[in-house]
Amino acid sequence: MTALLPQVLINGLIVGAIYGLLGLSLTIVYGAMRVANLAHGDLVVAGSFIAFVMTTQQGQSPMLSMLVAFIGVAAIGGLIYSLALRRLQNSPEPEIASFLFFYGVSLMTGAALLFIFGADTRSVLFQFDPISFRFADVIVSHARILALAIGIAIVAGIFFVLYRTIYGKALRAAIMNREALLVVGVNIDRLSLVAFAVSFGVIGLTGVLIGLVFPAFHPFSGLEFTIIAFIVVVLGGLGHPVGAVVGGIIFGLCEQVTALYLGQSLGMIVGFLVLIVIILIKPDGLFGRASWNA
Amino acid sequence: MVERRPKTSMAGQSKAQSGDMTETSAQTSDPGASPSRRRISKIAIRVWIVLVGVLFLSGAVVPLATDSLSFWFYMFQWIALAVGLNLAAGMIGYLPFGYVAFFGSGAYATGILVQIYAAPLWVGIVGAALVGALVSLLFAPTLRLRGIFFSIVSMSLAIVMQHLVSLLPSEFAGGSAGITFAREQRPQLYYYCMVVVAMLAVLAMTVLVLSRQGLMLKAIRDDPDVARVIGLNVSAWRLAAWIGAAVIAALCGSLEGLYSSIIDPHASFNILISAKAVIYAAIGGFGTVMGPVLGAVGMSVIDEIVWSRFPIANLFVLGAIVAVVTLYMPRGVVGAMLKKSPRFRRWLF
Amino acid sequence: MLEVRELSKRFGAIVAVDNVSFDVGRGEVLGVMGVNGAGKTTLLNCMCGLLKPDSGHVLLNGKDIVSAPAHTASHQGLGRTFQVPRSFHGLTVLENLLVVPARGRTRTELLGCAMAALERVHLDHVLHNYADELSGGQQKLLELARIMMIEPRLILMDEPFAGMHPDLCRLFIEQLEEMVRTGVSAMLVCHEPETLYRLSRRILVIHQGKVICSGGPEEIRRDPAVVDAYLGTAA
């Protein structure tokens, strides 16, 4: 079994990177807009289905499906933003209201996917050449390498925008203190709209990557991804971009290593237990600021 | 006697308070009405009790009229679950998205006791309530989390329970295949038990909300620090409400398992059960007595109509209703009316 | 009747309350002043149990209220108001008062107390309005009424007059003085000296968590440390 460990660690890292990406878009939306997107996973699955249509049915390349998925889900995000966001933020309890609202969106997305694609599990079939690479004893499929590379590229891109450009700085400032930004005169509405749509686009893109890495998905796989995304985000500290990526990798590694030693079904449980333990010890997450003002 | 004071000028007051303050502030109470000390009129309470009585009496005569009890069973189950969830979400401000954990624990407690250990039925049901309370004590440390942190951890715990239950040895808990009740089926009996549980839940909630204890819980929900400063034992009250909510869900799970005669990890810990309880209660209005009951009844009817004709559209419609209601009535139907006009405050609660 | 002994509270490297000791006598209004960030609010929070101090004691009528659970401080007669008023926004004005522990009073007696308290602060015409429908000043009066309900011996007040309309302010002070006449003590935190000079005969000046001076208005005005730390920076 220990011979398998390097293999499992690599897999954990790849899955973890994707989980991190999953959390990253969630944490940006939550941080900047105080919106808890419970439809996160369903939109991810929508992205996977776009990949399914593009590759398995149309025979197009995964790269093209990523572009389509990005644009498609970003458009959904833009639509939701213009229809609902202001109302949600003005409601008496924005977090809970958004939680419920997006649960509604989640049900609608799942039902729509079920209606279009039926209840069967699907997978993204694309013949890579070569199918896999071998490094010493570790075999990694081409699809996974591609997913990891793209995942890292997107995370790097997001971090570049967040930490190196003026828009990213404004957005991070919005995560910390919205009112201050209003006072300074930043057009927070347009900034939020773009951030929201781009985050949703990244959700769609993540869906394509998940289609490549995970064997199969069906219209109601969404909730599982939503939960993983939330766990990852809460692990790292809500609204903390670096935390989300680190949380994702921790969760991915825990899941894969446990699956190796204790069996597949315990993989997820241990991930959850890690979350619960960390949250009970450090309620603001690994990277969360301790609040000491009273 | 209460004398009317000159209205205090509010010009120049801090405008940072909630947006609609200026219109609904001090001056809005109905000038014609005598300043009663009671917020809720006694007549309103009586009317409510009569309505609840009619609902449950009609529930009691249903088996005489028809053999298809299913719709009615589940309607009463949703009433109980929505009321129970409201005890946590509306009264102490914790939205447990993993509420189904208690439902599932109750189902399994009854399944194991009645089917595996051949205990009498009542032991199975009482055992379910006890197990529900026990699990809620086990989860009590999560009450130190707030807001969506709590909701997410609660949901994770429900999924952990689901996996753990399917990993229990199958001669003890049926494994992933679950437990099938082999005993003689008595759907009518279970149905009546469900009606009683729902009725007790509604009545208990009514008494609670009308009492000072209900106000204390809501005070703790609104601002736990201040509640502590004025002398309320915040953690004790919270824990009590939390256990109450859990016991109601466990009883529902127990009876649903008996009624459907099959218990399995997927169905008994289905996160959709939490979600529906949350949604039904939220649509009616958290923190009110009437809201969750109306929400559960109304949504059960809609569910039944849509489900029977368009099974796939059903989820879509449910989702659309939730989305629209949270956008346009974030406090739920009853909550929105209470907020809108002081006149409703004498009649709705 | 209130003794604070060597109270300290630190947040990481910052010492918010540094070895503070003082007494408040029966029916006394003790003023506490200091610039923003001097540690005034933290001091109050430690005293009413919202924060656990790192060391020190707070004795109310000889009973230590720091080591006991937070909610028991009110049973000893300790009340507290907040700089930004904190009412229970989902409850009506009347209900906001009915939630205090009954301590032997029947429901009818409680209702009587509540009505009397609301009349005193002129909120008896908005009994059934939700608390968040009141103006900020009215919410401060509501807090005062809520404190009357717990039959207080000592009231801790954090910037009670900040942002309050002068008419409501006058009413607030009137009612406060009425309570003080019946033997209630008060600790009044305020960053604005003139109000304090008018209301309290004895004032503590806190700077960087330490009591740097205590005495009557005249002494405070003349104290070089105060001028340096407080008036120097404020003026």
Coordinates of C-alpha atoms in Angstrom, one line a residue, chain A:
Chain A
M1 CA 0.0 0.0 0.0
T2 CA 2.8 2.4 0.8
A3 CA 4.1 1.9 -2.7
L4 CA 0.9 3.5 -3.8
L5 CA 1.4 6.6 -1.6
P6 CA 3.3 8.8 -4.1
Q7 CA 0.6 8.1 -6.6
V8 CA -2.1 9.0 -4.2
L9 CA -0.3 12.1 -3.1
I10 CA -0.1 13.3 -6.7
N11 CA -3.7 12.5 -7.2
G12 CA -4.6 14.3 -3.9
L13 CA -2.6 17.3 -5.1
I14 CA -4.4 17.4 -8.5
V15 CA -7.9 16.9 -6.9
G16 CA -6.9 19.4 -4.2
A17 CA -5.9 22.0 -6.8
I18 CA -9.3 21.6 -8.4
Y19 CA -11.0 21.8 -5.1
G20 CA -9.0 25.0 -4.4
L21 CA -10.2 26.4 -7.7
L22 CA -13.8 25.4 -6.7
G23 CA -13.4 27.3 -3.5
L24 CA -11.7 30.3 -5.0
S25 CA -14.6 31.4 -7.0
L26 CA -17.0 30.8 -4.1
T27 CA -14.9 32.8 -1.7
I28 CA -14.5 35.7 -4.0
V29 CA -18.3 35.9 -4.5
Y30 CA -18.9 35.5 -0.8
G31 CA -16.2 37.9 0.2
A32 CA -17.0 40.7 -2.2
M33 CA -20.8 40.5 -2.1
R34 CA -21.6 38.6 1.1
V35 CA -23.5 36.1 -1.0
A36 CA -23.4 32.4 -0.1
N37 CA -23.8 30.7 -3.5
L38 CA -25.4 27.4 -2.7
A39 CA -25.9 26.8 -6.4
H40 CA -22.1 26.7 -6.8
G41 CA -21.9 22.9 -7.4
D42 CA -24.8 22.8 -9.8
L43 CA -23.2 25.4 -12.0
V44 CA -20.0 23.4 -11.9
V45 CA -22.0 20.4 -13.1
A46 CA -23.6 22.6 -15.8
G47 CA -20.0 23.3 -16.9
S48 CA -19.3 19.6 -16.9
F49 CA -22.3 19.1 -19.1
I50 CA -21.2 21.7 -21.5
A51 CA -17.9 19.8 -21.7
F52 CA -19.9 16.6 -22.3
V53 CA -21.8 18.2 -25.2
M54 CA -18.7 19.7 -26.7
T55 CA -16.4 16.7 -26.4
T56 CA -18.4 13.5 -26.2
Q57 CA -21.2 14.6 -28.5
Q58 CA -19.5 17.1 -30.8
G59 CA -16.0 15.9 -30.7
Q60 CA -14.5 19.3 -30.0
S61 CA -11.4 19.9 -27.9
P62 CA -11.6 20.4 -24.1
M63 CA -10.0 23.8 -24.6
L64 CA -12.9 25.0 -26.7
S65 CA -15.3 23.6 -24.2
M66 CA -13.6 25.6 -21.5
L67 CA -14.1 28.8 -23.4
V68 CA -17.8 28.0 -24.0
A69 CA -18.3 27.0 -20.4
F70 CA -16.7 30.1 -19.2
I71 CA -18.8 32.4 -21.3
G72 CA -22.0 30.5 -20.7
V73 CA -21.8 30.3 -16.9
A74 CA -20.5 33.9 -16.7
A75 CA -23.6 35.0 -18.6
I76 CA -25.8 33.2 -16.0
G77 CA -23.8 35.0 -13.3
G78 CA -24.3 38.4 -15.0
L79 CA -28.0 37.6 -15.2
I80 CA -28.3 36.6 -11.6
Y81 CA -26.4 39.7 -10.5
S82 CA -28.6 42.1 -12.4
L83 CA -31.8 40.4 -11.3
A84 CA -31.2 39.6 -7.7
L85 CA -28.1 40.9 -6.0
R86 CA -29.3 44.3 -4.9
R87 CA -32.4 42.8 -3.4
L88 CA -30.5 40.1 -1.6
Q89 CA -28.0 42.6 -0.1
N90 CA -30.8 44.8 1.1
S91 CA -32.7 42.0 2.8
P92 CA -32.7 41.8 6.6
E93 CA -30.3 38.9 6.7
P94 CA -28.3 38.9 3.5
E95 CA -26.4 35.8 4.2
I96 CA -29.4 33.6 5.0
A97 CA -31.4 35.2 2.2
S98 CA -28.7 34.5 -0.4
F99 CA -28.3 31.0 1.0
L100 CA -32.0 30.3 0.4
F101 CA -32.1 32.2 -2.9
F102 CA -29.2 30.2 -4.3
Y103 CA -30.7 27.0 -3.0
G104 CA -33.7 27.9 -5.3
V105 CA -31.2 28.5 -8.2
S106 CA -29.6 25.2 -7.4
L107 CA -32.8 23.3 -7.6
M108 CA -33.7 25.0 -10.8
T109 CA -30.3 24.3 -12.4
G110 CA -30.5 20.6 -11.3
A111 CA -34.0 20.3 -12.7
A112 CA -33.1 21.9 -16.0
L113 CA -30.1 19.6 -16.4
L114 CA -32.3 16.6 -15.6
F115 CA -34.8 17.8 -18.1
I116 CA -32.3 18.3 -20.9
F117 CA -29.9 15.4 -20.3
G118 CA -31.9 12.8 -18.4
A119 CA -30.9 11.1 -15.1
D120 CA -28.0 9.0 -16.5
T121 CA -24.5 9.5 -15.4
R122 CA -22.3 11.0 -18.1
S123 CA -18.6 11.4 -18.6
V124 CA -16.3 13.5 -20.8
L125 CA -14.8 11.3 -23.4
F126 CA -11.8 12.7 -25.2
Q127 CA -9.0 10.7 -26.6
F128 CA -5.8 12.3 -25.4
D129 CA -2.5 11.3 -27.0
P130 CA -0.7 9.9 -25.1
I131 CA -3.3 8.8 -22.6
S132 CA -1.0 9.1 -19.6
F133 CA 2.5 10.0 -18.5
R134 CA 4.8 8.0 -16.3
F135 CA 7.2 9.6 -13.9
A136 CA 9.2 6.8 -12.1
D137 CA 6.5 4.8 -10.4
V138 CA 3.8 7.4 -10.7
I139 CA 1.3 7.3 -13.6
V140 CA -0.7 10.4 -14.2
S141 CA -3.3 10.6 -17.0
H142 CA -2.9 13.3 -19.6
A143 CA -6.3 14.7 -18.7
R144 CA -5.2 15.2 -15.1
I145 CA -2.0 16.8 -16.1
L146 CA -3.9 19.2 -18.4
A147 CA -6.4 19.9 -15.6
L148 CA -3.7 20.6 -13.1
A149 CA -1.8 22.9 -15.5
I150 CA -4.9 24.8 -16.4
G151 CA -6.0 24.9 -12.7
I152 CA -2.7 26.3 -11.7
A153 CA -2.8 28.8 -14.6
I154 CA -6.2 30.1 -13.5
V155 CA -5.3 30.3 -9.9
A156 CA -2.2 32.2 -10.8
G157 CA -4.2 34.5 -13.1
I158 CA -6.7 35.2 -10.4
F159 CA -4.0 35.9 -7.9
F160 CA -2.3 38.2 -10.3
V161 CA -5.5 40.2 -10.8
L162 CA -6.3 40.2 -7.1
Y163 CA -2.9 41.2 -5.8
R164 CA -1.2 43.0 -8.6
T165 CA -3.8 45.1 -10.4
I166 CA -5.8 48.0 -9.3
Y167 CA -9.1 46.2 -9.8
G168 CA -8.0 43.3 -7.7
K169 CA -6.9 45.7 -4.9
A170 CA -10.3 47.4 -5.1
L171 CA -12.0 44.0 -4.9
R172 CA -10.0 42.9 -2.0
A173 CA -10.7 46.1 -0.3
A174 CA -14.4 45.4 -1.0
I175 CA -14.0 42.1 0.7
M176 CA -12.7 43.8 3.8
N177 CA -14.9 46.9 3.9
R178 CA -17.6 47.8 1.4
E179 CA -18.6 51.1 3.0
A180 CA -15.1 52.4 2.9
L181 CA -14.9 51.8 -0.8
L182 CA -18.2 53.6 -1.4
V183 CA -16.8 56.6 0.4
V184 CA -13.6 56.6 -1.6
G185 CA -15.8 56.7 -4.7
V186 CA -15.1 53.4 -6.4
N187 CA -17.8 52.3 -8.7
I188 CA -18.5 49.2 -6.6
D189 CA -21.5 48.1 -8.6
R190 CA -19.6 47.7 -11.8
L191 CA -16.7 46.2 -10.1
S192 CA -19.0 43.7 -8.3
L193 CA -20.8 42.8 -11.5
V194 CA -17.5 42.0 -13.3
A195 CA -16.2 40.1 -10.4
F196 CA -19.4 38.2 -10.0
A197 CA -19.6 37.3 -13.7
V198 CA -15.9 36.3 -13.9
S199 CA -16.2 34.2 -10.8
F200 CA -19.2 32.4 -12.3
G201 CA -17.2 31.9 -15.5
V202 CA -14.5 30.3 -13.4
I203 CA -17.2 28.0 -12.0
G204 CA -18.0 26.9 -15.5
L205 CA -14.4 26.4 -16.3
T206 CA -13.9 24.3 -13.1
G207 CA -16.8 22.2 -14.3
V208 CA -14.9 21.3 -17.5
L209 CA -11.8 20.4 -15.4
I210 CA -13.9 18.3 -13.1
G211 CA -15.4 16.6 -16.2
L212 CA -11.9 15.7 -17.2
V213 CA -10.6 14.5 -13.8
F214 CA -13.6 12.8 -12.3
P215 CA -15.0 9.7 -14.0
A216 CA -18.6 10.6 -14.2
F217 CA -21.3 13.1 -13.2
H218 CA -25.1 13.4 -13.3
P219 CA -27.5 16.3 -13.0
F220 CA -27.6 16.1 -9.2
S221 CA -23.9 15.7 -8.5
G222 CA -24.0 19.5 -7.8
L223 CA -24.7 19.4 -4.1
E224 CA -21.6 17.3 -3.4
F225 CA -19.4 19.9 -5.1
T226 CA -21.2 22.8 -3.4
I227 CA -20.4 21.2 0.0
I228 CA -16.8 20.5 -0.9
A229 CA -16.4 24.1 -2.1
F230 CA -17.9 25.4 1.1
I231 CA -15.8 23.2 3.2
V232 CA -12.7 24.3 1.4
V233 CA -13.6 27.9 1.8
V234 CA -14.6 27.6 5.5
L235 CA -11.4 25.6 6.2
G236 CA -9.3 28.4 4.8
G237 CA -11.4 31.2 6.3
L238 CA -14.4 32.8 4.5
G239 CA -13.4 35.5 2.0
H240 CA -9.7 34.6 2.0
P241 CA -8.5 33.6 -1.5
V242 CA -5.2 32.0 -0.4
G243 CA -7.1 30.2 2.3
A244 CA -9.4 28.6 -0.2
V245 CA -6.5 27.2 -2.3
V246 CA -4.7 25.9 0.8
G247 CA -8.0 24.5 2.1
G248 CA -8.6 22.8 -1.2
I249 CA -5.3 21.1 -1.2
I250 CA -5.6 20.0 2.4
F251 CA -9.1 18.6 1.7
G252 CA -8.0 16.8 -1.5
L253 CA -5.0 15.2 0.2
C254 CA -7.0 14.1 3.2
E255 CA -9.7 12.6 1.0
Q256 CA -7.3 10.7 -1.3
V257 CA -5.0 9.4 1.4
T258 CA -8.0 8.2 3.5
A259 CA -9.5 6.6 0.5
L260 CA -6.3 4.6 0.1
Y261 CA -6.0 3.4 3.6
L262 CA -9.6 3.2 4.8
G263 CA -11.6 2.8 1.6
Q264 CA -13.4 5.1 -0.7
S265 CA -16.5 5.8 1.4
L266 CA -14.5 7.1 4.3
G267 CA -12.6 9.5 2.1
M268 CA -15.2 12.2 2.3
I269 CA -16.0 11.6 5.9
V270 CA -12.5 12.3 7.0
G271 CA -12.5 15.5 5.0
F272 CA -15.6 16.6 6.8
L273 CA -14.2 15.6 10.2
V274 CA -11.0 17.6 9.5
L275 CA -13.3 20.6 8.7
I276 CA -15.3 20.1 11.9
V277 CA -12.2 19.8 14.1
I278 CA -10.5 22.9 12.6
I279 CA -13.7 25.0 12.8
L280 CA -14.2 24.0 16.4
I281 CA -10.6 24.9 17.3
K282 CA -10.4 28.0 15.1
P283 CA -13.9 29.2 14.2
D284 CA -12.7 31.7 11.6
G285 CA -10.8 29.1 9.6
L286 CA -7.1 28.6 9.1
F287 CA -6.5 32.1 7.6
G288 CA -9.4 33.9 9.2
R289 CA -8.7 37.0 11.2
A290 CA -9.5 36.5 14.8
S291 CA -12.1 39.0 15.7
W292 CA -11.3 40.7 19.0
N293 CA -13.4 43.8 18.9
A294 CA -16.4 43.8 21.1

